[in-house]
Coordinates of C-alpha atoms in Angstrom, one line a residue:
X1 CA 48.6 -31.6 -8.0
X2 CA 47.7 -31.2 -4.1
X3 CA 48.9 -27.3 -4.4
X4 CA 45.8 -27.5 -7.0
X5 CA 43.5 -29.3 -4.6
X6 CA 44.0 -27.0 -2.2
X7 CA 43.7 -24.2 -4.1
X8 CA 39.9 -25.3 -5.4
X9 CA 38.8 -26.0 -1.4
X10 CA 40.4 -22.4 -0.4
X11 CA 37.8 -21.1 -4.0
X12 CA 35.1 -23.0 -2.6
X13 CA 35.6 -21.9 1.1
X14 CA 35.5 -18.5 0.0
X15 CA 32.8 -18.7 -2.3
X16 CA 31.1 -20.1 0.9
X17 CA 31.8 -17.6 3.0
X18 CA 30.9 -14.5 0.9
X19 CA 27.6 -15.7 0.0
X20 CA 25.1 -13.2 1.7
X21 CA 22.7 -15.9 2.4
X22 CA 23.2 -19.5 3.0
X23 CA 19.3 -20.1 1.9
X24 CA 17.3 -17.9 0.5
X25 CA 14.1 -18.0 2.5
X26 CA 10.8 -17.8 0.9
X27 CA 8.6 -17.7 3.6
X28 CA 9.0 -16.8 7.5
X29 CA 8.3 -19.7 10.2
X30 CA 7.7 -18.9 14.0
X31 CA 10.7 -17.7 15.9
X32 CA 10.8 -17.2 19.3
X33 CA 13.0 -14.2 20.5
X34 CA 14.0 -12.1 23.5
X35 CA 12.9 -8.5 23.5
X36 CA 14.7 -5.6 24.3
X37 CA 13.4 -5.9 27.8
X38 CA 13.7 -9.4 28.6
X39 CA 10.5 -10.6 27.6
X40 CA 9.9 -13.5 25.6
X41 CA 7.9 -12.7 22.4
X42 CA 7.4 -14.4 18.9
X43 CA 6.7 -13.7 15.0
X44 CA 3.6 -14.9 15.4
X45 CA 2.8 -12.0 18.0
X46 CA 4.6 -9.7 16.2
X47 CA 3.4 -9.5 12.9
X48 CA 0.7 -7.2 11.1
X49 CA -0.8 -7.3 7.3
X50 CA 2.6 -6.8 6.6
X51 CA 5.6 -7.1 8.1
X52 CA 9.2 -5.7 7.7
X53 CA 11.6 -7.5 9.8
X54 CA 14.8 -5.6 9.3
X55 CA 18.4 -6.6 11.3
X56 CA 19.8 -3.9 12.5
X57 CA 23.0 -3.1 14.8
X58 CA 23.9 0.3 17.0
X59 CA 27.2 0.1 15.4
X60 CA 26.0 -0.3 11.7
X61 CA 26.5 2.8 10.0
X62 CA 24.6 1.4 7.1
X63 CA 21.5 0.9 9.6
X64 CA 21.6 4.0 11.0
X65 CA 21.0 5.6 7.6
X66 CA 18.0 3.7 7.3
X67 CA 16.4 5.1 10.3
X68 CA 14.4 7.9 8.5
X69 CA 13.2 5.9 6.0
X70 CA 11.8 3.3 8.7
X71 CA 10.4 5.5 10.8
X72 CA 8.5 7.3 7.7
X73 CA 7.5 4.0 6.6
X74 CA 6.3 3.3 10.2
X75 CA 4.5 6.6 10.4
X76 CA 2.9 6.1 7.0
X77 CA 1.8 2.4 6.8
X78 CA 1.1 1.1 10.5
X79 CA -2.4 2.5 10.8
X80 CA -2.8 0.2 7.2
X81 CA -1.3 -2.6 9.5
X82 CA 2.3 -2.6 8.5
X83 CA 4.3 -4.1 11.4
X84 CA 7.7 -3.7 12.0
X85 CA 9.6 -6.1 13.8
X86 CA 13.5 -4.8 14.5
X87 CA 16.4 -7.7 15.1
X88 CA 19.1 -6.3 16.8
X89 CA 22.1 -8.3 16.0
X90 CA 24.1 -5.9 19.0
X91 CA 26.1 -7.9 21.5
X92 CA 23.7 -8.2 24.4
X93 CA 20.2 -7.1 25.3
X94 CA 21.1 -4.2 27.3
X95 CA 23.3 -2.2 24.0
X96 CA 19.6 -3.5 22.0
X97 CA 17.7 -1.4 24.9
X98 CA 20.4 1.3 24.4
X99 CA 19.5 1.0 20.7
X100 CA 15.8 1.6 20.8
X101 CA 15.5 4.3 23.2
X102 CA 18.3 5.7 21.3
X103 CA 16.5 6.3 18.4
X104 CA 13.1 6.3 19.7
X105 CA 12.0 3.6 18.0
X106 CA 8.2 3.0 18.0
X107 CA 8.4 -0.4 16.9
X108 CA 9.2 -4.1 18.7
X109 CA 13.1 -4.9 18.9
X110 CA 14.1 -8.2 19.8
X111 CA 17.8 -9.7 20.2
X112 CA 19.0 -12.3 17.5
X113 CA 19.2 -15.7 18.4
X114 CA 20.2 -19.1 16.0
X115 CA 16.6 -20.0 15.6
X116 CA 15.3 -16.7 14.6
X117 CA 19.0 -16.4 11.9
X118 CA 17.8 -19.8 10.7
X119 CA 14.6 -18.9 10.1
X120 CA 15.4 -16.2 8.1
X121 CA 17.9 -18.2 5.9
X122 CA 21.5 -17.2 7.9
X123 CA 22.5 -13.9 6.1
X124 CA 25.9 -12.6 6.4
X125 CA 25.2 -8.9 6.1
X126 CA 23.5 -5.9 7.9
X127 CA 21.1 -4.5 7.1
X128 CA 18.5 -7.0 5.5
X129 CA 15.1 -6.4 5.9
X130 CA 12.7 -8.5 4.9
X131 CA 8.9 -7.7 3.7
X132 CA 6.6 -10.3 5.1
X133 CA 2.9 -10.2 3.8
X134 CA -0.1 -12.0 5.9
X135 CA 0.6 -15.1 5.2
X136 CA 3.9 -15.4 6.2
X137 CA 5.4 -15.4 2.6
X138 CA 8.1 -13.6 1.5
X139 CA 7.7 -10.5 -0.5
X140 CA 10.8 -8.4 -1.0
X141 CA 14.7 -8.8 0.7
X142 CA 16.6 -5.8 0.8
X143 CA 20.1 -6.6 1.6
X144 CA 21.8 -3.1 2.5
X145 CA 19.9 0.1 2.8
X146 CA 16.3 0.1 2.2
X147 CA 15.5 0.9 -1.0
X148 CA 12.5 3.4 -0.4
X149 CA 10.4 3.3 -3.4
X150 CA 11.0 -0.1 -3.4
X151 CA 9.2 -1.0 -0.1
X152 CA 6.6 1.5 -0.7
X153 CA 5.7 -0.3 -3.6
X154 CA 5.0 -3.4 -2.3
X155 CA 3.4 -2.0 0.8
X156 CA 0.9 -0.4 -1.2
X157 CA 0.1 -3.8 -2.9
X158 CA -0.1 -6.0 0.4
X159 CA -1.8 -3.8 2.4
X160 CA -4.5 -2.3 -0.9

């Protein structure tokens, strides 16, 4: 009977721990973040019609893939007000910094912190990226890759 017991917590623990999200988040509150060059900035500053906030890492090869796709999407959709606000999940500001100018990213990229991961409901994966329209709700969560056609989509309806 207590090998059974144990058994059930060790299928609840893992069931626990592979979730991708321990809440799904429907809309976005204010976060406060650090960006890449020590700066204090927030969502509120940061976001635009729409918003794609995306976690990212250097040493994701998954986010790396997405690169093109963001910076076309960038390109394409910021003059219609499409913001996009980067979260670098790296280990310190500085490989962020690396990150950026790395890539050449037009866009704001701020360091992760426990208030901003709460805020957008904990996930346990890179990349996510979330579509944000104007009034701070929710649109779209791609866990993994961005989905191109996808985003577009959407963008085209929040920002008609």
């Amino acid at each position: 009977m207590g090998s059974l017991i144990f058994l059930v917590f060790l299928y609840y623990q893992y069931r626990e721990y592979t979730r991708p999200f321990q809440e799904m988040p429907k809309t976005v509150a204010n976060f406060a973040a650090l960006d890449v060059s020590g700066q204090k900035t927030d969502y509120a500053r940061e976001k635009g019609y729409a918003t794609l906030i995306v976690l990212s890492a250097s040493w994701c090869p998954a986010c790396m893939a997405e690169m093109p796709v963001l910076k076309k999407l960038h390109e394409e959709f910021s003059p219609k007000g499409l913001n996009i606000l980067m979260v670098s999940e790296d280990d310190n500001l500085k490989a962020a910094a690396r990150f950026k100018a790395a890539n050449k990213m037009p866009w704001t990229v701020v360091h992760w912190n426990y208030e901003l991961m709460t805020a957008l409901g904990n996930p346990r994966v890179i990349p996510v990226s979330y579509l944000v329209n104007g009034t701070d709700d929710i649109v779209l969560i791609e866990a993994g890759i961005l989905e191109e056609q996808r985003i577009r989509a959407a963008l085209e309806q929040i920002l008609e």
